[in-house]
């Protein structure tokens, strides 16, 4: 993993943990958005996951990916947004690493067209990672419109990668699809967050 990706992973995990609701933390008597008895007990709030994922094209996969992340236990919507960004960034880093490995280990045997397509994909996924880095700061500043713009640019980067490899059957098509789904999870959560002030 590149140092910048490792640093982003650490910082996004740290930011996400900031929003975890811990039992007995002094929240009000009533239920607030993003917390309930299950969340206070450190369990995943399935109702909140359903709310967060309601706009995702694959609600089931959105809920599943967030539920599997240990940081989602007790997380509110903002915490879930950080988790979703971290998951998408991890996928982008995985895709980037896979493409670089293909280029490095098959430099002499790859068709020049495929080599160029992979090189283009590396460039696009590097850009996508930059966009996702910006999302973390934007969430911290409650600039949700900015998050939406940057996530859409990251999705476009995956689309450009697909176009660079058009006509080539490869694992990259599935990885790009998975990355787009994770990015759509971010967009789903952003849609249910309170409007910017």
PDB file of C-alpha atoms in Angstrom:
ATOM      1  CA  UNK A   1       0.000   0.000   0.000  1.00  0.00           C
ATOM      2  CA  UNK A   2       1.369   3.432  -0.910  1.00  0.00           C
ATOM      3  CA  UNK A   3       2.271   5.687   2.068  1.00  0.00           C
ATOM      4  CA  UNK A   4      -0.434   8.209   1.095  1.00  0.00           C
ATOM      5  CA  UNK A   5      -3.068   5.462   0.955  1.00  0.00           C
ATOM      6  CA  UNK A   6      -1.927   4.112   4.335  1.00  0.00           C
ATOM      7  CA  UNK A   7      -2.063   7.606   5.831  1.00  0.00           C
ATOM      8  CA  UNK A   8      -5.521   8.192   4.361  1.00  0.00           C
ATOM      9  CA  UNK A   9      -6.710   4.842   5.730  1.00  0.00           C
ATOM     10  CA  UNK A  10      -5.397   5.720   9.209  1.00  0.00           C
ATOM     11  CA  UNK A  11      -6.857   9.234   9.196  1.00  0.00           C
ATOM     12  CA  UNK A  12     -10.246   8.164   7.866  1.00  0.00           C
ATOM     13  CA  UNK A  13     -10.460   5.392  10.463  1.00  0.00           C
ATOM     14  CA  UNK A  14      -9.511   7.889  13.143  1.00  0.00           C
ATOM     15  CA  UNK A  15     -12.139  10.349  11.908  1.00  0.00           C
ATOM     16  CA  UNK A  16     -14.794   7.637  11.711  1.00  0.00           C
ATOM     17  CA  UNK A  17     -14.069   6.526  15.260  1.00  0.00           C
ATOM     18  CA  UNK A  18     -14.689  10.102  16.397  1.00  0.00           C
ATOM     19  CA  UNK A  19     -18.338   9.609  15.503  1.00  0.00           C
ATOM     20  CA  UNK A  20     -18.842   6.284  17.234  1.00  0.00           C
ATOM     21  CA  UNK A  21     -21.440   6.477  19.967  1.00  0.00           C
ATOM     22  CA  UNK A  22     -20.210   4.718  23.097  1.00  0.00           C
ATOM     23  CA  UNK A  23     -22.595   3.468  25.786  1.00  0.00           C
ATOM     24  CA  UNK A  24     -22.991   5.939  28.606  1.00  0.00           C
ATOM     25  CA  UNK A  25     -21.539   8.886  26.730  1.00  0.00           C
ATOM     26  CA  UNK A  26     -24.166  11.251  28.082  1.00  0.00           C
ATOM     27  CA  UNK A  27     -26.455  11.551  25.075  1.00  0.00           C
ATOM     28  CA  UNK A  28     -29.931  12.815  25.766  1.00  0.00           C
ATOM     29  CA  UNK A  29     -32.771  10.714  27.126  1.00  0.00           C
ATOM     30  CA  UNK A  30     -34.583  10.366  23.799  1.00  0.00           C
ATOM     31  CA  UNK A  31     -33.524   8.678  20.631  1.00  0.00           C
ATOM     32  CA  UNK A  32     -31.628  10.911  18.254  1.00  0.00           C
ATOM     33  CA  UNK A  33     -30.951  10.315  14.577  1.00  0.00           C
ATOM     34  CA  UNK A  34     -28.175   7.777  14.378  1.00  0.00           C
ATOM     35  CA  UNK A  35     -28.485   6.363  17.873  1.00  0.00           C
ATOM     36  CA  UNK A  36     -30.726   3.933  19.652  1.00  0.00           C
ATOM     37  CA  UNK A  37     -30.463   1.222  22.258  1.00  0.00           C
ATOM     38  CA  UNK A  38     -28.629  -1.112  19.886  1.00  0.00           C
ATOM     39  CA  UNK A  39     -26.149   1.591  18.882  1.00  0.00           C
ATOM     40  CA  UNK A  40     -25.561   2.553  22.498  1.00  0.00           C
ATOM     41  CA  UNK A  41     -24.779  -1.096  23.242  1.00  0.00           C
ATOM     42  CA  UNK A  42     -22.173  -1.158  20.469  1.00  0.00           C
ATOM     43  CA  UNK A  43     -24.312  -3.034  17.956  1.00  0.00           C
ATOM     44  CA  UNK A  44     -24.919  -2.111  14.357  1.00  0.00           C
ATOM     45  CA  UNK A  45     -28.018   0.067  13.993  1.00  0.00           C
ATOM     46  CA  UNK A  46     -29.730  -1.708  11.098  1.00  0.00           C
ATOM     47  CA  UNK A  47     -32.437   0.954  10.848  1.00  0.00           C
ATOM     48  CA  UNK A  48     -29.754   3.600  10.381  1.00  0.00           C
ATOM     49  CA  UNK A  49     -27.949   1.457   7.794  1.00  0.00           C
ATOM     50  CA  UNK A  50     -31.230   1.132   5.905  1.00  0.00           C
ATOM     51  CA  UNK A  51     -31.658   4.902   6.013  1.00  0.00           C
ATOM     52  CA  UNK A  52     -28.058   5.496   4.923  1.00  0.00           C
ATOM     53  CA  UNK A  53     -28.334   3.058   2.017  1.00  0.00           C
ATOM     54  CA  UNK A  54     -31.843   3.904   0.839  1.00  0.00           C
ATOM     55  CA  UNK A  55     -30.583   5.727  -2.284  1.00  0.00           C
ATOM     56  CA  UNK A  56     -27.933   3.168  -3.242  1.00  0.00           C
ATOM     57  CA  UNK A  57     -28.540   1.275  -6.500  1.00  0.00           C
ATOM     58  CA  UNK A  58     -27.671  -1.899  -4.555  1.00  0.00           C
ATOM     59  CA  UNK A  59     -29.096  -1.249  -1.094  1.00  0.00           C
ATOM     60  CA  UNK A  60     -28.361  -4.829  -0.020  1.00  0.00           C
ATOM     61  CA  UNK A  61     -24.654  -4.529  -0.840  1.00  0.00           C
ATOM     62  CA  UNK A  62     -24.467  -1.078   0.724  1.00  0.00           C
ATOM     63  CA  UNK A  63     -25.886  -2.380   4.002  1.00  0.00           C
ATOM     64  CA  UNK A  64     -23.697  -5.487   3.867  1.00  0.00           C
ATOM     65  CA  UNK A  65     -20.461  -3.553   3.289  1.00  0.00           C
ATOM     66  CA  UNK A  66     -21.167  -1.064   6.075  1.00  0.00           C
ATOM     67  CA  UNK A  67     -22.398  -3.741   8.486  1.00  0.00           C
ATOM     68  CA  UNK A  68     -19.203  -5.790   8.040  1.00  0.00           C
ATOM     69  CA  UNK A  69     -17.030  -2.843   9.055  1.00  0.00           C
ATOM     70  CA  UNK A  70     -16.392  -2.941  12.803  1.00  0.00           C
ATOM     71  CA  UNK A  71     -16.475   0.868  12.977  1.00  0.00           C
ATOM     72  CA  UNK A  72     -20.162   0.861  12.016  1.00  0.00           C
ATOM     73  CA  UNK A  73     -21.099  -0.365  15.492  1.00  0.00           C
ATOM     74  CA  UNK A  74     -22.657   2.700  17.070  1.00  0.00           C
ATOM     75  CA  UNK A  75     -21.754   5.004  14.172  1.00  0.00           C
ATOM     76  CA  UNK A  76     -24.081   7.836  13.200  1.00  0.00           C
ATOM     77  CA  UNK A  77     -24.689   8.966   9.602  1.00  0.00           C
ATOM     78  CA  UNK A  78     -21.518  11.062   9.505  1.00  0.00           C
ATOM     79  CA  UNK A  79     -19.533   8.117  10.832  1.00  0.00           C
ATOM     80  CA  UNK A  80     -21.073   5.899   8.162  1.00  0.00           C
ATOM     81  CA  UNK A  81     -20.076   8.459   5.509  1.00  0.00           C
ATOM     82  CA  UNK A  82     -16.449   8.282   6.685  1.00  0.00           C
ATOM     83  CA  UNK A  83     -16.609   4.482   6.632  1.00  0.00           C
ATOM     84  CA  UNK A  84     -18.053   4.482   3.106  1.00  0.00           C
ATOM     85  CA  UNK A  85     -15.277   6.795   1.889  1.00  0.00           C
ATOM     86  CA  UNK A  86     -12.647   4.598   3.549  1.00  0.00           C
ATOM     87  CA  UNK A  87     -14.098   1.459   1.935  1.00  0.00           C
ATOM     88  CA  UNK A  88     -14.125   3.084  -1.513  1.00  0.00           C
ATOM     89  CA  UNK A  89     -10.571   4.374  -1.005  1.00  0.00           C
ATOM     90  CA  UNK A  90      -9.402   0.896   0.015  1.00  0.00           C
ATOM     91  CA  UNK A  91     -10.950  -0.546  -3.154  1.00  0.00           C
ATOM     92  CA  UNK A  92      -9.326   2.188  -5.263  1.00  0.00           C
ATOM     93  CA  UNK A  93      -5.960   1.410  -3.661  1.00  0.00           C
ATOM     94  CA  UNK A  94      -6.496  -2.312  -4.342  1.00  0.00           C
ATOM     95  CA  UNK A  95      -7.363  -1.655  -7.988  1.00  0.00           C
ATOM     96  CA  UNK A  96      -4.373   0.667  -8.381  1.00  0.00           C
ATOM     97  CA  UNK A  97      -2.028  -1.880  -6.803  1.00  0.00           C
ATOM     98  CA  UNK A  98      -3.419  -4.682  -9.000  1.00  0.00           C
ATOM     99  CA  UNK A  99      -2.885  -2.660 -12.183  1.00  0.00           C
ATOM    100  CA  UNK A 100       0.633  -1.623 -11.200  1.00  0.00           C
ATOM    101  CA  UNK A 101       1.458  -5.252 -10.448  1.00  0.00           C
ATOM    102  CA  UNK A 102       0.136  -6.347 -13.844  1.00  0.00           C
ATOM    103  CA  UNK A 103       2.233  -3.701 -15.554  1.00  0.00           C
ATOM    104  CA  UNK A 104       5.367  -4.509 -13.577  1.00  0.00           C
ATOM    105  CA  UNK A 105       5.231  -8.296 -13.825  1.00  0.00           C
ATOM    106  CA  UNK A 106       4.043  -8.511 -17.420  1.00  0.00           C
ATOM    107  CA  UNK A 107       5.874  -5.581 -18.977  1.00  0.00           C
ATOM    108  CA  UNK A 108       7.310  -7.599 -21.854  1.00  0.00           C
ATOM    109  CA  UNK A 109       4.409  -9.976 -22.471  1.00  0.00           C
ATOM    110  CA  UNK A 110       1.442  -7.588 -22.479  1.00  0.00           C
ATOM    111  CA  UNK A 111      -0.008  -6.329 -25.718  1.00  0.00           C
ATOM    112  CA  UNK A 112       0.915  -2.630 -26.110  1.00  0.00           C
ATOM    113  CA  UNK A 113      -2.778  -1.674 -26.265  1.00  0.00           C
ATOM    114  CA  UNK A 114      -3.436  -3.406 -22.944  1.00  0.00           C
ATOM    115  CA  UNK A 115      -0.301  -1.844 -21.450  1.00  0.00           C
ATOM    116  CA  UNK A 116      -1.520   1.607 -22.439  1.00  0.00           C
ATOM    117  CA  UNK A 117      -5.004   0.860 -21.104  1.00  0.00           C
ATOM    118  CA  UNK A 118      -3.583  -0.248 -17.755  1.00  0.00           C
ATOM    119  CA  UNK A 119      -1.310   2.808 -17.608  1.00  0.00           C
ATOM    120  CA  UNK A 120      -4.343   5.018 -18.252  1.00  0.00           C
ATOM    121  CA  UNK A 121      -6.255   3.194 -15.514  1.00  0.00           C
ATOM    122  CA  UNK A 122      -3.412   3.733 -13.032  1.00  0.00           C
ATOM    123  CA  UNK A 123      -3.582   7.449 -13.780  1.00  0.00           C
ATOM    124  CA  UNK A 124      -7.365   7.536 -13.368  1.00  0.00           C
ATOM    125  CA  UNK A 125      -7.332   5.586 -10.108  1.00  0.00           C
ATOM    126  CA  UNK A 126      -4.606   7.842  -8.740  1.00  0.00           C
ATOM    127  CA  UNK A 127      -6.957  10.737  -9.476  1.00  0.00           C
ATOM    128  CA  UNK A 128      -9.879   8.852  -7.881  1.00  0.00           C
ATOM    129  CA  UNK A 129      -7.836   8.372  -4.712  1.00  0.00           C
ATOM    130  CA  UNK A 130      -7.117  12.104  -4.633  1.00  0.00           C
ATOM    131  CA  UNK A 131     -10.847  12.823  -4.961  1.00  0.00           C
ATOM    132  CA  UNK A 132     -11.651  10.461  -2.085  1.00  0.00           C
ATOM    133  CA  UNK A 133      -8.957  12.108   0.060  1.00  0.00           C
ATOM    134  CA  UNK A 134     -10.738  15.409  -0.535  1.00  0.00           C
ATOM    135  CA  UNK A 135     -14.044  13.814   0.522  1.00  0.00           C
ATOM    136  CA  UNK A 136     -12.787  13.149   4.044  1.00  0.00           C
ATOM    137  CA  UNK A 137     -11.912  16.802   4.575  1.00  0.00           C
ATOM    138  CA  UNK A 138     -15.204  17.896   3.008  1.00  0.00           C
ATOM    139  CA  UNK A 139     -17.223  15.645   5.330  1.00  0.00           C
ATOM    140  CA  UNK A 140     -15.354  17.116   8.312  1.00  0.00           C
ATOM    141  CA  UNK A 141     -16.319  20.590   7.098  1.00  0.00           C
ATOM    142  CA  UNK A 142     -19.936  19.521   6.337  1.00  0.00           C
ATOM    143  CA  UNK A 143     -19.386  20.386   2.654  1.00  0.00           C
ATOM    144  CA  UNK A 144     -21.590  17.587   1.378  1.00  0.00           C
ATOM    145  CA  UNK A 145     -22.085  19.116  -2.085  1.00  0.00           C
ATOM    146  CA  UNK A 146     -18.301  18.985  -2.517  1.00  0.00           C
ATOM    147  CA  UNK A 147     -18.326  15.323  -1.484  1.00  0.00           C
ATOM    148  CA  UNK A 148     -20.958  14.639  -4.120  1.00  0.00           C
ATOM    149  CA  UNK A 149     -18.893  16.364  -6.827  1.00  0.00           C
ATOM    150  CA  UNK A 150     -15.662  14.563  -5.907  1.00  0.00           C
ATOM    151  CA  UNK A 151     -17.321  11.146  -5.665  1.00  0.00           C
ATOM    152  CA  UNK A 152     -18.878  11.654  -9.099  1.00  0.00           C
ATOM    153  CA  UNK A 153     -15.439  12.550 -10.469  1.00  0.00           C
ATOM    154  CA  UNK A 154     -14.034   9.351  -8.901  1.00  0.00           C
ATOM    155  CA  UNK A 155     -16.827   7.358 -10.571  1.00  0.00           C
ATOM    156  CA  UNK A 156     -15.933   9.036 -13.881  1.00  0.00           C
ATOM    157  CA  UNK A 157     -12.336   7.920 -13.363  1.00  0.00           C
ATOM    158  CA  UNK A 158     -13.543   4.297 -13.118  1.00  0.00           C
ATOM    159  CA  UNK A 159     -15.604   4.843 -16.278  1.00  0.00           C
ATOM    160  CA  UNK A 160     -12.521   6.172 -18.093  1.00  0.00           C
ATOM    161  CA  UNK A 161     -10.608   3.098 -16.944  1.00  0.00           C
ATOM    162  CA  UNK A 162     -13.332   0.868 -18.390  1.00  0.00           C
ATOM    163  CA  UNK A 163     -13.104   2.771 -21.674  1.00  0.00           C
ATOM    164  CA  UNK A 164      -9.312   2.399 -21.690  1.00  0.00           C
ATOM    165  CA  UNK A 165      -9.728  -1.379 -21.489  1.00  0.00           C
ATOM    166  CA  UNK A 166     -12.770  -1.588 -23.758  1.00  0.00           C
ATOM    167  CA  UNK A 167     -13.060  -4.928 -25.477  1.00  0.00           C
ATOM    168  CA  UNK A 168     -10.666  -6.588 -23.036  1.00  0.00           C
ATOM    169  CA  UNK A 169     -12.127  -9.259 -20.786  1.00  0.00           C
ATOM    170  CA  UNK A 170     -10.415  -8.716 -17.490  1.00  0.00           C
ATOM    171  CA  UNK A 171     -10.822  -8.728 -13.762  1.00  0.00           C
ATOM    172  CA  UNK A 172     -10.621  -4.932 -14.012  1.00  0.00           C
ATOM    173  CA  UNK A 173     -14.203  -4.724 -15.250  1.00  0.00           C
ATOM    174  CA  UNK A 174     -15.447  -6.347 -12.030  1.00  0.00           C
ATOM    175  CA  UNK A 175     -13.111  -4.275  -9.857  1.00  0.00           C
ATOM    176  CA  UNK A 176     -14.324  -1.078 -11.535  1.00  0.00           C
ATOM    177  CA  UNK A 177     -17.926  -2.165 -10.974  1.00  0.00           C
ATOM    178  CA  UNK A 178     -17.252  -2.848  -7.279  1.00  0.00           C
ATOM    179  CA  UNK A 179     -15.529   0.530  -6.926  1.00  0.00           C
ATOM    180  CA  UNK A 180     -18.494   2.329  -8.509  1.00  0.00           C
ATOM    181  CA  UNK A 181     -20.897   0.556  -6.130  1.00  0.00           C
ATOM    182  CA  UNK A 182     -18.827   1.654  -3.128  1.00  0.00           C
ATOM    183  CA  UNK A 183     -18.799   5.225  -4.450  1.00  0.00           C
ATOM    184  CA  UNK A 184     -22.577   5.079  -4.889  1.00  0.00           C
ATOM    185  CA  UNK A 185     -22.818   4.084  -1.223  1.00  0.00           C
ATOM    186  CA  UNK A 186     -21.110   7.366  -0.326  1.00  0.00           C
ATOM    187  CA  UNK A 187     -23.570   9.290  -2.484  1.00  0.00           C
ATOM    188  CA  UNK A 188     -26.495   7.495  -0.834  1.00  0.00           C
ATOM    189  CA  UNK A 189     -25.318   8.495   2.638  1.00  0.00           C
ATOM    190  CA  UNK A 190     -24.605  12.081   1.590  1.00  0.00           C
ATOM    191  CA  UNK A 191     -28.196  12.407   0.324  1.00  0.00           C
ATOM    192  CA  UNK A 192     -29.624  11.728   3.799  1.00  0.00           C
ATOM    193  CA  UNK A 193     -27.261  14.007   5.711  1.00  0.00           C
ATOM    194  CA  UNK A 194     -28.575  17.387   6.851  1.00  0.00           C
ATOM    195  CA  UNK A 195     -28.232  20.192   4.313  1.00  0.00           C
ATOM    196  CA  UNK A 196     -25.123  22.363   4.430  1.00  0.00           C
ATOM    197  CA  UNK A 197     -25.372  25.532   6.445  1.00  0.00           C
TER     198      UNK A 197
END
